[in-house]
Short mmCIF file of C-alpha atoms in Angstrom, two decimals:
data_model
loop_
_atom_site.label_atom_id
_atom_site.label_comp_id
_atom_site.label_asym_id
_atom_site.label_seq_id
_atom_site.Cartn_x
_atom_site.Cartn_y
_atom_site.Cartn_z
CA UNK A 1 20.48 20.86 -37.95
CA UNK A 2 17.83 20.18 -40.77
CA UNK A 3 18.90 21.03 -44.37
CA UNK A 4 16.32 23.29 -45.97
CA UNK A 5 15.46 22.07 -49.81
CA UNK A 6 16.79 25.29 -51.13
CA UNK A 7 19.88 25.13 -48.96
CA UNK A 8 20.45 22.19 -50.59
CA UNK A 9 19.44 23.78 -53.94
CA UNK A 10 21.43 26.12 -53.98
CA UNK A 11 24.80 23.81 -52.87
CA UNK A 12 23.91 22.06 -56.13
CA UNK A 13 23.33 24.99 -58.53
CA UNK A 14 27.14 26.00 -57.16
CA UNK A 15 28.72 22.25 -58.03
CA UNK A 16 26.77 21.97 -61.25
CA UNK A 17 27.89 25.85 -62.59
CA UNK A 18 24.15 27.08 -62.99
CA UNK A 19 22.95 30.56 -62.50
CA UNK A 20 19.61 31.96 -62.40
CA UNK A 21 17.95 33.25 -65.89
CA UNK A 22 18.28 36.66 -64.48
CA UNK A 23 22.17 36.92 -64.34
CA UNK A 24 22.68 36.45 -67.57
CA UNK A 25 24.35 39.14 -69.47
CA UNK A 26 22.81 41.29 -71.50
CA UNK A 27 19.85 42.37 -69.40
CA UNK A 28 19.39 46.15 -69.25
CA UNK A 29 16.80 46.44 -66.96
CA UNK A 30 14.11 44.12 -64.40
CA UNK A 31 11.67 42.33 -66.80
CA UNK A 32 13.59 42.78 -70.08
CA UNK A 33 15.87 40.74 -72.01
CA UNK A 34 18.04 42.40 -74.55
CA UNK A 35 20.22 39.18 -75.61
CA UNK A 36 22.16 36.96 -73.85
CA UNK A 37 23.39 33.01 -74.39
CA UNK A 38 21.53 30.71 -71.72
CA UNK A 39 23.49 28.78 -68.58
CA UNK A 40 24.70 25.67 -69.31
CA UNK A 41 26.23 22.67 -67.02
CA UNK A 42 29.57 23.36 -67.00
CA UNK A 43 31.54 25.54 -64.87
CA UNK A 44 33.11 29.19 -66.14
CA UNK A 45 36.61 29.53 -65.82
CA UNK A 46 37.98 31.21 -62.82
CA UNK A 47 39.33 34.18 -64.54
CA UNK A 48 35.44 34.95 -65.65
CA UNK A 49 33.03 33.78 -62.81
CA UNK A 50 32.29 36.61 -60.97
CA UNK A 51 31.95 36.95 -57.11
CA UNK A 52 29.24 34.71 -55.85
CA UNK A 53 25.86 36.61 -54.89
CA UNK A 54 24.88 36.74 -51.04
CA UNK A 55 21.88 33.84 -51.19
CA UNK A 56 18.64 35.49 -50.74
CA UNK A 57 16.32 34.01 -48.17
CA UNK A 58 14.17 31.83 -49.66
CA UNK A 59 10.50 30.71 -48.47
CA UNK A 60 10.57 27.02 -47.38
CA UNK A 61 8.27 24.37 -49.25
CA UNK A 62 4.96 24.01 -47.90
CA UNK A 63 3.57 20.64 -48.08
CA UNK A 64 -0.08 22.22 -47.13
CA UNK A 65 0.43 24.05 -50.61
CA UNK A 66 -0.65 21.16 -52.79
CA UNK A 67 -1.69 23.09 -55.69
CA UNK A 68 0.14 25.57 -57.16
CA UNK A 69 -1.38 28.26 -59.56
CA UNK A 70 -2.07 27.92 -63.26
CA UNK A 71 -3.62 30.71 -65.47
CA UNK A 72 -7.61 31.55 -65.36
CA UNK A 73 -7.97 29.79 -68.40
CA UNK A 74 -6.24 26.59 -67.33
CA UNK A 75 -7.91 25.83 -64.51
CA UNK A 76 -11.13 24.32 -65.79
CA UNK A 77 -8.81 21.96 -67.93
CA UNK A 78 -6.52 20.32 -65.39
CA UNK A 79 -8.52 18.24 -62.99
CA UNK A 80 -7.18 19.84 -59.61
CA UNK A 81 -7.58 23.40 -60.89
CA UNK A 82 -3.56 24.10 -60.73
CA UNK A 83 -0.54 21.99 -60.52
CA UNK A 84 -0.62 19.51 -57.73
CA UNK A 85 3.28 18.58 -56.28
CA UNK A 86 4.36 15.34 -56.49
CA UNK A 87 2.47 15.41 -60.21
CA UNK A 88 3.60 14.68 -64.00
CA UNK A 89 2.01 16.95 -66.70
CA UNK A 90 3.62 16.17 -70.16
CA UNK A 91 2.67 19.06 -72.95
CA UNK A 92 2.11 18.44 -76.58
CA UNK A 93 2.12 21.15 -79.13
CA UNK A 94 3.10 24.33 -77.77
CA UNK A 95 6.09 25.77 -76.58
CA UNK A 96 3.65 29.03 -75.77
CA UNK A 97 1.41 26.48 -73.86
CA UNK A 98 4.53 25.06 -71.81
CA UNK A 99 5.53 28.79 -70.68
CA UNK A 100 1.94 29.74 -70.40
CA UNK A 101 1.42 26.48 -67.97
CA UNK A 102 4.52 27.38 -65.59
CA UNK A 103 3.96 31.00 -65.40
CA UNK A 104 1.60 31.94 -62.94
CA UNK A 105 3.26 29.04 -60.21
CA UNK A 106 6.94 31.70 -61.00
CA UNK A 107 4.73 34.61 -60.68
CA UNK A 108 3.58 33.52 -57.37
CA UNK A 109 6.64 33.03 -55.85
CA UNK A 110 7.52 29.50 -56.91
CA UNK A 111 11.38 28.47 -58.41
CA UNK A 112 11.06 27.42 -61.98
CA UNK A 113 13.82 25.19 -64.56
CA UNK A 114 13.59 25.04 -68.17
CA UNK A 115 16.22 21.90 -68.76
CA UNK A 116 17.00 20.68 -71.96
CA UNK A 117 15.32 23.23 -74.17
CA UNK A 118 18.19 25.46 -76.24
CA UNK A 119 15.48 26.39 -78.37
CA UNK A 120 13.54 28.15 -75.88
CA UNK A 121 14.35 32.07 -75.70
CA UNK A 122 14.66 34.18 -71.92
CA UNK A 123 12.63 36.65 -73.65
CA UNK A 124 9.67 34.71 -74.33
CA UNK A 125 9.79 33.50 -70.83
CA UNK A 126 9.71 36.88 -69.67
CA UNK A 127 7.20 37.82 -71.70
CA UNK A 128 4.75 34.59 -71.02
CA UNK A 129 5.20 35.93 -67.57
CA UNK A 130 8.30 33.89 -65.69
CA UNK A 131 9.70 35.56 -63.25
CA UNK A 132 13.31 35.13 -64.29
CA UNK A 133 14.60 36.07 -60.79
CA UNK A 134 13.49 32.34 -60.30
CA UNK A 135 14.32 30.77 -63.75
CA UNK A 136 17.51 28.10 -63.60
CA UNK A 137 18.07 27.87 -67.48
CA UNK A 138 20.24 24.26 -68.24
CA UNK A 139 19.40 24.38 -72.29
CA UNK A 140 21.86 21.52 -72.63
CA UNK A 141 22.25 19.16 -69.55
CA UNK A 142 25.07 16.78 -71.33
CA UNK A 143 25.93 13.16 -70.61
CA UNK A 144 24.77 14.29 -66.46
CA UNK A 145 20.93 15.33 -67.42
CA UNK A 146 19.65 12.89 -64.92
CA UNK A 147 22.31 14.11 -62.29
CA UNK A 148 21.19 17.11 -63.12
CA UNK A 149 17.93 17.11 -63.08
CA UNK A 150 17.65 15.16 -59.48
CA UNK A 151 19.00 18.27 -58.29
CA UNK A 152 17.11 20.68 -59.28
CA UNK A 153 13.54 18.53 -58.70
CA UNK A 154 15.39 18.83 -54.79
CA UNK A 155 14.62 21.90 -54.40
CA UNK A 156 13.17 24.03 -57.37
CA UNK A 157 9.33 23.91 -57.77
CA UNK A 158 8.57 23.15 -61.36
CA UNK A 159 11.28 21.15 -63.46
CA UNK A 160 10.56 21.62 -66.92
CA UNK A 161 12.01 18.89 -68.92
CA UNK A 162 12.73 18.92 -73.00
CA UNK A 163 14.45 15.40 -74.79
CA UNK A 164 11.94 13.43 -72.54
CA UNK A 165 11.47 10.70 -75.74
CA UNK A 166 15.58 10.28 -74.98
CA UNK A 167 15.03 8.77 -71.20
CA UNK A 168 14.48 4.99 -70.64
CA UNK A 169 11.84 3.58 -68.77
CA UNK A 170 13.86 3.02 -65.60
CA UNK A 171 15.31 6.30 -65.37
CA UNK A 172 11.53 7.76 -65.98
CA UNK A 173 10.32 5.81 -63.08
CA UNK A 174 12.82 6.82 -60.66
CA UNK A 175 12.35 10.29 -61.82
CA UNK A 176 8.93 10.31 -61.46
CA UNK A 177 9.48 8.48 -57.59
CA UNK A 178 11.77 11.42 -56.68
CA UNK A 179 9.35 14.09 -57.76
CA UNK A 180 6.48 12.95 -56.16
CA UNK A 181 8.81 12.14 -53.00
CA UNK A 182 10.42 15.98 -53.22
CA UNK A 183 6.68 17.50 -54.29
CA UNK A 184 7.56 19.23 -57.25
CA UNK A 185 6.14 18.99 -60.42
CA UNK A 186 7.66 17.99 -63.86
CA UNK A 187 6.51 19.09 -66.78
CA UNK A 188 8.12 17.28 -69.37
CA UNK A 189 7.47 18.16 -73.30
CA UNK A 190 6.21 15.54 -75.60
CA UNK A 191 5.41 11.60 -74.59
CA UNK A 192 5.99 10.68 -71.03
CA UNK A 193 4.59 7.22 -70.29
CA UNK A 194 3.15 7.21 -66.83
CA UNK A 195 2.09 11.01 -66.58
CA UNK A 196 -0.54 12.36 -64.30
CA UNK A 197 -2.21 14.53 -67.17
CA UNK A 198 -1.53 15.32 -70.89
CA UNK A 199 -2.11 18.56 -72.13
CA UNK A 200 -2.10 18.69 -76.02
CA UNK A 201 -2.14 21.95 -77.96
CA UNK A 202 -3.72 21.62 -81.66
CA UNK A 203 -4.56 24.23 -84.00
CA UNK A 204 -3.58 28.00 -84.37
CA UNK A 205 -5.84 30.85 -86.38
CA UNK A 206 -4.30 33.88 -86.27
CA UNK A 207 -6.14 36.80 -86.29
CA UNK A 208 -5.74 40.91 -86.83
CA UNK A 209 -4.39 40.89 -90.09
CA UNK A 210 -7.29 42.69 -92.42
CA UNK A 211 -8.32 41.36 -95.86
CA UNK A 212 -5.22 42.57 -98.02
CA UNK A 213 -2.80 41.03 -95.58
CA UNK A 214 -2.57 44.42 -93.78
CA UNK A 215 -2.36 44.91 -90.17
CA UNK A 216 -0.37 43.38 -87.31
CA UNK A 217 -1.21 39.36 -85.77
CA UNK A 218 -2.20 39.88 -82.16
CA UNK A 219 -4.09 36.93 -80.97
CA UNK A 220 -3.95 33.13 -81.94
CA UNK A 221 -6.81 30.68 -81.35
CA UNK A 222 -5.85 26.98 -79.86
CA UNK A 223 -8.16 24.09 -79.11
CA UNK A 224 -6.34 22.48 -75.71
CA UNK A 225 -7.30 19.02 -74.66
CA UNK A 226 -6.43 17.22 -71.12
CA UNK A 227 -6.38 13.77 -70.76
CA UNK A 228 -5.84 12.95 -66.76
CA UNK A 229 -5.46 9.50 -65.20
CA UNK A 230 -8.90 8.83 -63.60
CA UNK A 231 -11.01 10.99 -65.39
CA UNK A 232 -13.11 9.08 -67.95
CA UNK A 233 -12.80 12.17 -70.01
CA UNK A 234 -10.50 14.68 -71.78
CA UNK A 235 -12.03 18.08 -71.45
CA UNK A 236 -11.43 20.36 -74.25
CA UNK A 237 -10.93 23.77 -74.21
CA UNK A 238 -10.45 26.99 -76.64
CA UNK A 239 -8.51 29.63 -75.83
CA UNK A 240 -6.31 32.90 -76.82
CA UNK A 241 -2.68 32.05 -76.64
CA UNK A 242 -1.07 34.63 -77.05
CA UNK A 243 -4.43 37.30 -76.21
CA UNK A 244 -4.23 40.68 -77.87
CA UNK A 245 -2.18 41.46 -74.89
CA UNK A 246 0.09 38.76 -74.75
CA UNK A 247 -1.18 36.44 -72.25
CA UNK A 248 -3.48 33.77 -72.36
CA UNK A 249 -7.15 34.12 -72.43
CA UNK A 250 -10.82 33.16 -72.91
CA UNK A 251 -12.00 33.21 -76.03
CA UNK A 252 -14.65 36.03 -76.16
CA UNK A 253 -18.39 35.09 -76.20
CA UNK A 254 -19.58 36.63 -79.52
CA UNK A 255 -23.19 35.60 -79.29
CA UNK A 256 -25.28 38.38 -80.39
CA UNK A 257 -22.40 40.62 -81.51
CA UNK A 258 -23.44 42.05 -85.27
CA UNK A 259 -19.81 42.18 -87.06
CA UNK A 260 -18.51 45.88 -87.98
CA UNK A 261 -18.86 46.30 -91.68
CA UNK A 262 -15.76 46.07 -93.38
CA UNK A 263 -13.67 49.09 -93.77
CA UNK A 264 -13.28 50.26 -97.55
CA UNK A 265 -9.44 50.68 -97.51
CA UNK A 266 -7.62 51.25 -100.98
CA UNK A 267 -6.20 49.14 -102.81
CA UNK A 268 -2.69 48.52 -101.75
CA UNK A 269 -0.02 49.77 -104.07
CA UNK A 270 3.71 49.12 -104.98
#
């Protein structure tokens, strides 16, 4: 009887003492954070680990689904329009660019891990659009991070990867093997000799504030640049991230648009 990648997934989350980003304590409701400390490696103690959930059925990897889904504003960047398994996309810059990459592929349906990245909150995920339901959270891997790590690339979609300077050469190249062998993806943050595309993140205007230093920051302005094996050359990009709404987006087309006047607001006081 075949083994399904999950099936196996899921034997491995149980040895290793993960949980999914939506167990965590301290959620009060679906979508929403409140607090909460992130799973790590190692096993609770038996007097605290609660009853193991019943598994929920879980949609089997397609290998006809080559691509999965990136944001509108992504696409024209990364040379196959989305994230193609079996692929390496390192990201420079932006930890709002690294959630904002992942998002849309967890919104979709597709099981996401943040490994190695303590410093990344659940309620930014949420709010860049993870589906937490599908989130494995290992913020600090230990002494087994690439143990740990060949699990997950078994049978979770998109492995993203922090401390990738910290891996040698060998252990990068049989990473690498095992992801395009398992079609995942790995998105690993900073330099990762031997990637399939770069994304780097430079920049960051802010805007909304009015001229006294009133008002509230809603919207930041990035250049993005992708370098991709093959292609002679990086495209380069502009976009909202975070968009007045939280997401990223296009930066608007102002041609033609005459500026409101200023408001005359008095002078701040106290």
């Amino acid at each position: 009887m075949t083994t399904s990648p999950h099936e196996v997934l899921s034997r491995r989350v149980s040895e290793l003492g993960l949980v999914r980003a939506s167990e965590l304590p301290g959620r009060s409701g679906p979508g929403r954070v409140v607090a909460g400390a992130a799973a790590s490696h190692a096993r609770p103690s038996s007097r605290e680990e609660p009853p193991a959930p019943e598994p929920e059925p879980e949609p089997e990897r397609d290998p006809e689904r080559r691509l999965l889904p990136v944001a509108g504003p992504l696409t024209g960047l990364l040379p196959w329009g989305g994230l193609r398994r079996g692929s390496t996309v390192s990201v420079h810059g932006s930890t709002a660019l690294l959630l904002t990459l992942v998002a849309e592929a967890s919104r979709s349906g597709s099981w996401c891990a943040l490994v190695g990245l303590p410093g990344v909150g659940l309620a930014a995920a949420d709010e860049a659009g993870l589906d937490l339901a599908r989130t494995a959270v290992v913020p600090r891997p230990g002494p087994r991070s690439a143990s740990v790590v060949a699990a997950l690339v078994d049978g979770v979609d998109v492995v993203v990867l922090g401390g990738a300077s910290a891996w040698r050469a060998g252990d990068r190249q049989r990473l690498a093997a095992r992801v395009r062998q398992k079609g995942a993806v790995l998105v690993p943050v900073g330099a990762w000799p031997g990637a399939d595309i770069e994304l780097h993140a430079t920049g960051g205007t802010w805007s909304g504030l009015l001229g006294d230093g009133a008002g509230r920051l809603r919207s930041r302005r990035v250049h993005l640049r992708c370098a991709a094996r093959g292609r002679v050359r990086d495209r380069r990009e502009d976009v909202l991230l975070p968009g007045p709404e939280g997401r990223v987006v296009e930066v608007p087309d102002t041609a033609g648009v005459v500026p409101a006047a200023p408001l005359d607001l008095p002078a701040r006081t106290g």
